[in-house]
């Protein structure tokens, strides 16, 4: 085994798990695909409101990425399918002063993400995991997957994104979690 692997996979302070723990505020919305819709407003040229049919009519992407939760577990090689953030942004056309997103779930949860972290090839609005619909407990019918930040940024039961020029805290960020949350820098708390 190489003494100095060229690419470490486990960020500092993390432990690999094969299970997929469930973490949320405890109120898991029970949304059928037909109950679900998703909207984006704020500093964009083309605000959207997508039904499930509108969402599924967008180009579909799949990729494999790792989960890093701030509670110290990481899960490798998760296969996701959905609509890429790159595609969403191409539809929205953010304005020149757009810099931060507030991402909201149907349970009232919110988390803030800088646009520069959202605008990446591995970011998805995901509807499937390992070829199956994402279960209710993991945020189905649609959740965000933003693998390069701690998993609290990956909002489950995604409902709305507000595009802003100023940063502001979401649920956990208002309670001491980091405004960015890069696991490689151990951005756990502010
Ligand atoms: N809507 C919503 N999204 C959420 C949360 C939540 O409470 N509500 N919890 C976050 C936290 S703290 C984590 S670690 C992950 C957990 O996702 P999982 O239950 O699929 O592992 O979801 C994130 N997204
Ligand atoms: Mo978390």
PDB file of C-alpha atoms in Angstrom, residues 53-154:
ATOM      1  CA  UNK A  53     -43.618  16.459 -14.546  1.00  0.00           C
ATOM      2  CA  UNK A  54     -41.717  19.665 -15.345  1.00  0.00           C
ATOM      3  CA  UNK A  55     -38.779  18.459 -13.252  1.00  0.00           C
ATOM      4  CA  UNK A  56     -38.669  15.025 -14.896  1.00  0.00           C
ATOM      5  CA  UNK A  57     -38.844  16.655 -18.341  1.00  0.00           C
ATOM      6  CA  UNK A  58     -35.469  18.357 -17.712  1.00  0.00           C
ATOM      7  CA  UNK A  59     -32.261  16.649 -18.907  1.00  0.00           C
ATOM      8  CA  UNK A  60     -31.356  13.883 -16.449  1.00  0.00           C
ATOM      9  CA  UNK A  61     -27.838  13.325 -15.115  1.00  0.00           C
ATOM     10  CA  UNK A  62     -26.277  10.673 -12.955  1.00  0.00           C
ATOM     11  CA  UNK A  63     -23.083  10.584 -10.976  1.00  0.00           C
ATOM     12  CA  UNK A  64     -21.326   8.887  -8.080  1.00  0.00           C
ATOM     13  CA  UNK A  65     -20.150  10.852  -5.062  1.00  0.00           C
ATOM     14  CA  UNK A  66     -19.233  10.591  -1.387  1.00  0.00           C
ATOM     15  CA  UNK A  67     -21.261  11.827   1.606  1.00  0.00           C
ATOM     16  CA  UNK A  68     -19.454  13.566   4.477  1.00  0.00           C
ATOM     17  CA  UNK A  69     -21.663  14.299   7.493  1.00  0.00           C
ATOM     18  CA  UNK A  70     -20.442  16.695  10.161  1.00  0.00           C
ATOM     19  CA  UNK A  71     -21.357  14.065  12.792  1.00  0.00           C
ATOM     20  CA  UNK A  72     -18.203  12.293  11.499  1.00  0.00           C
ATOM     21  CA  UNK A  73     -19.521   9.580   9.172  1.00  0.00           C
ATOM     22  CA  UNK A  74     -18.693   9.382   5.486  1.00  0.00           C
ATOM     23  CA  UNK A  75     -20.293   7.075   2.927  1.00  0.00           C
ATOM     24  CA  UNK A  76     -18.462   6.441  -0.334  1.00  0.00           C
ATOM     25  CA  UNK A  77     -19.769   5.849  -3.864  1.00  0.00           C
ATOM     26  CA  UNK A  78     -23.395   6.891  -3.729  1.00  0.00           C
ATOM     27  CA  UNK A  79     -25.023   6.701  -7.151  1.00  0.00           C
ATOM     28  CA  UNK A  80     -27.431   9.580  -7.706  1.00  0.00           C
ATOM     29  CA  UNK A  81     -29.795  10.497 -10.524  1.00  0.00           C
ATOM     30  CA  UNK A  82     -31.577  13.777 -11.085  1.00  0.00           C
ATOM     31  CA  UNK A  83     -31.269  17.234 -12.590  1.00  0.00           C
ATOM     32  CA  UNK A  84     -27.860  18.878 -12.397  1.00  0.00           C
ATOM     33  CA  UNK A  85     -27.297  22.242 -10.748  1.00  0.00           C
ATOM     34  CA  UNK A  86     -25.466  23.268 -13.925  1.00  0.00           C
ATOM     35  CA  UNK A  87     -28.640  22.681 -15.935  1.00  0.00           C
ATOM     36  CA  UNK A  88     -30.825  24.436 -13.353  1.00  0.00           C
ATOM     37  CA  UNK A  89     -28.525  27.480 -13.433  1.00  0.00           C
ATOM     38  CA  UNK A  90     -28.584  27.532 -17.236  1.00  0.00           C
ATOM     39  CA  UNK A  91     -32.382  27.803 -17.054  1.00  0.00           C
ATOM     40  CA  UNK A  92     -32.405  30.378 -14.237  1.00  0.00           C
ATOM     41  CA  UNK A  93     -29.716  32.720 -15.600  1.00  0.00           C
ATOM     42  CA  UNK A  94     -28.544  34.207 -12.270  1.00  0.00           C
ATOM     43  CA  UNK A  95     -27.998  37.965 -12.320  1.00  0.00           C
ATOM     44  CA  UNK A  96     -24.482  39.376 -12.008  1.00  0.00           C
ATOM     45  CA  UNK A  97     -24.869  40.156  -8.288  1.00  0.00           C
ATOM     46  CA  UNK A  98     -26.158  36.662  -7.377  1.00  0.00           C
ATOM     47  CA  UNK A  99     -23.754  35.107  -4.858  1.00  0.00           C
ATOM     48  CA  UNK A 100     -25.627  33.103  -2.161  1.00  0.00           C
ATOM     49  CA  UNK A 101     -28.494  30.637  -2.059  1.00  0.00           C
ATOM     50  CA  UNK A 102     -30.961  29.915   0.714  1.00  0.00           C
ATOM     51  CA  UNK A 103     -32.253  26.394   0.182  1.00  0.00           C
ATOM     52  CA  UNK A 104     -35.534  25.429   1.862  1.00  0.00           C
ATOM     53  CA  UNK A 105     -37.170  22.102   2.567  1.00  0.00           C
ATOM     54  CA  UNK A 106     -40.842  21.145   3.069  1.00  0.00           C
ATOM     55  CA  UNK A 107     -40.119  20.540   6.760  1.00  0.00           C
ATOM     56  CA  UNK A 108     -39.188  24.197   7.349  1.00  0.00           C
ATOM     57  CA  UNK A 109     -35.451  23.455   7.283  1.00  0.00           C
ATOM     58  CA  UNK A 110     -33.176  25.944   5.502  1.00  0.00           C
ATOM     59  CA  UNK A 111     -29.478  26.030   4.714  1.00  0.00           C
ATOM     60  CA  UNK A 112     -27.313  28.623   2.995  1.00  0.00           C
ATOM     61  CA  UNK A 113     -24.816  27.772   0.255  1.00  0.00           C
ATOM     62  CA  UNK A 114     -22.527  30.116  -1.682  1.00  0.00           C
ATOM     63  CA  UNK A 115     -23.381  30.020  -5.399  1.00  0.00           C
ATOM     64  CA  UNK A 116     -19.769  29.109  -6.219  1.00  0.00           C
ATOM     65  CA  UNK A 117     -20.207  25.791  -4.337  1.00  0.00           C
ATOM     66  CA  UNK A 118     -23.611  25.076  -5.899  1.00  0.00           C
ATOM     67  CA  UNK A 119     -22.309  25.691  -9.427  1.00  0.00           C
ATOM     68  CA  UNK A 120     -20.380  22.421  -9.747  1.00  0.00           C
ATOM     69  CA  UNK A 121     -20.629  19.286 -11.909  1.00  0.00           C
ATOM     70  CA  UNK A 122     -21.420  16.929  -9.033  1.00  0.00           C
ATOM     71  CA  UNK A 123     -24.326  18.943  -7.571  1.00  0.00           C
ATOM     72  CA  UNK A 124     -27.750  17.398  -8.274  1.00  0.00           C
ATOM     73  CA  UNK A 125     -31.391  17.784  -7.427  1.00  0.00           C
ATOM     74  CA  UNK A 126     -31.633  14.043  -6.947  1.00  0.00           C
ATOM     75  CA  UNK A 127     -34.690  11.795  -7.169  1.00  0.00           C
ATOM     76  CA  UNK A 128     -32.927   8.414  -7.139  1.00  0.00           C
ATOM     77  CA  UNK A 129     -30.203   6.670  -5.156  1.00  0.00           C
ATOM     78  CA  UNK A 130     -28.724   3.388  -6.392  1.00  0.00           C
ATOM     79  CA  UNK A 131     -31.371   3.252  -9.111  1.00  0.00           C
ATOM     80  CA  UNK A 132     -34.349   3.496  -6.740  1.00  0.00           C
ATOM     81  CA  UNK A 133     -36.481   6.515  -5.789  1.00  0.00           C
ATOM     82  CA  UNK A 134     -35.044   8.301  -2.741  1.00  0.00           C
ATOM     83  CA  UNK A 135     -37.109   7.216   0.260  1.00  0.00           C
ATOM     84  CA  UNK A 136     -39.155   9.625   2.357  1.00  0.00           C
ATOM     85  CA  UNK A 137     -36.707   9.434   5.286  1.00  0.00           C
ATOM     86  CA  UNK A 138     -33.803  10.417   3.028  1.00  0.00           C
ATOM     87  CA  UNK A 139     -35.653  13.360   1.484  1.00  0.00           C
ATOM     88  CA  UNK A 140     -37.717  11.991  -1.390  1.00  0.00           C
ATOM     89  CA  UNK A 141     -39.208  12.770  -3.796  1.00  0.00           C
ATOM     90  CA  UNK A 142     -36.330  15.227  -4.429  1.00  0.00           C
ATOM     91  CA  UNK A 143     -33.371  16.363  -2.325  1.00  0.00           C
ATOM     92  CA  UNK A 144     -30.238  18.339  -2.957  1.00  0.00           C
ATOM     93  CA  UNK A 145     -26.912  16.519  -3.217  1.00  0.00           C
ATOM     94  CA  UNK A 146     -23.899  18.812  -2.808  1.00  0.00           C
ATOM     95  CA  UNK A 147     -21.068  16.356  -2.138  1.00  0.00           C
ATOM     96  CA  UNK A 148     -18.161  18.763  -1.648  1.00  0.00           C
ATOM     97  CA  UNK A 149     -19.749  20.297   1.490  1.00  0.00           C
ATOM     98  CA  UNK A 150     -20.887  18.626   4.733  1.00  0.00           C
ATOM     99  CA  UNK A 151     -24.212  16.868   4.286  1.00  0.00           C
ATOM    100  CA  UNK A 152     -26.256  19.350   6.327  1.00  0.00           C
ATOM    101  CA  UNK A 153     -26.094  21.563   3.192  1.00  0.00           C
ATOM    102  CA  UNK A 154     -27.858  18.863   1.141  1.00  0.00           C
TER     103      UNK A 154
END
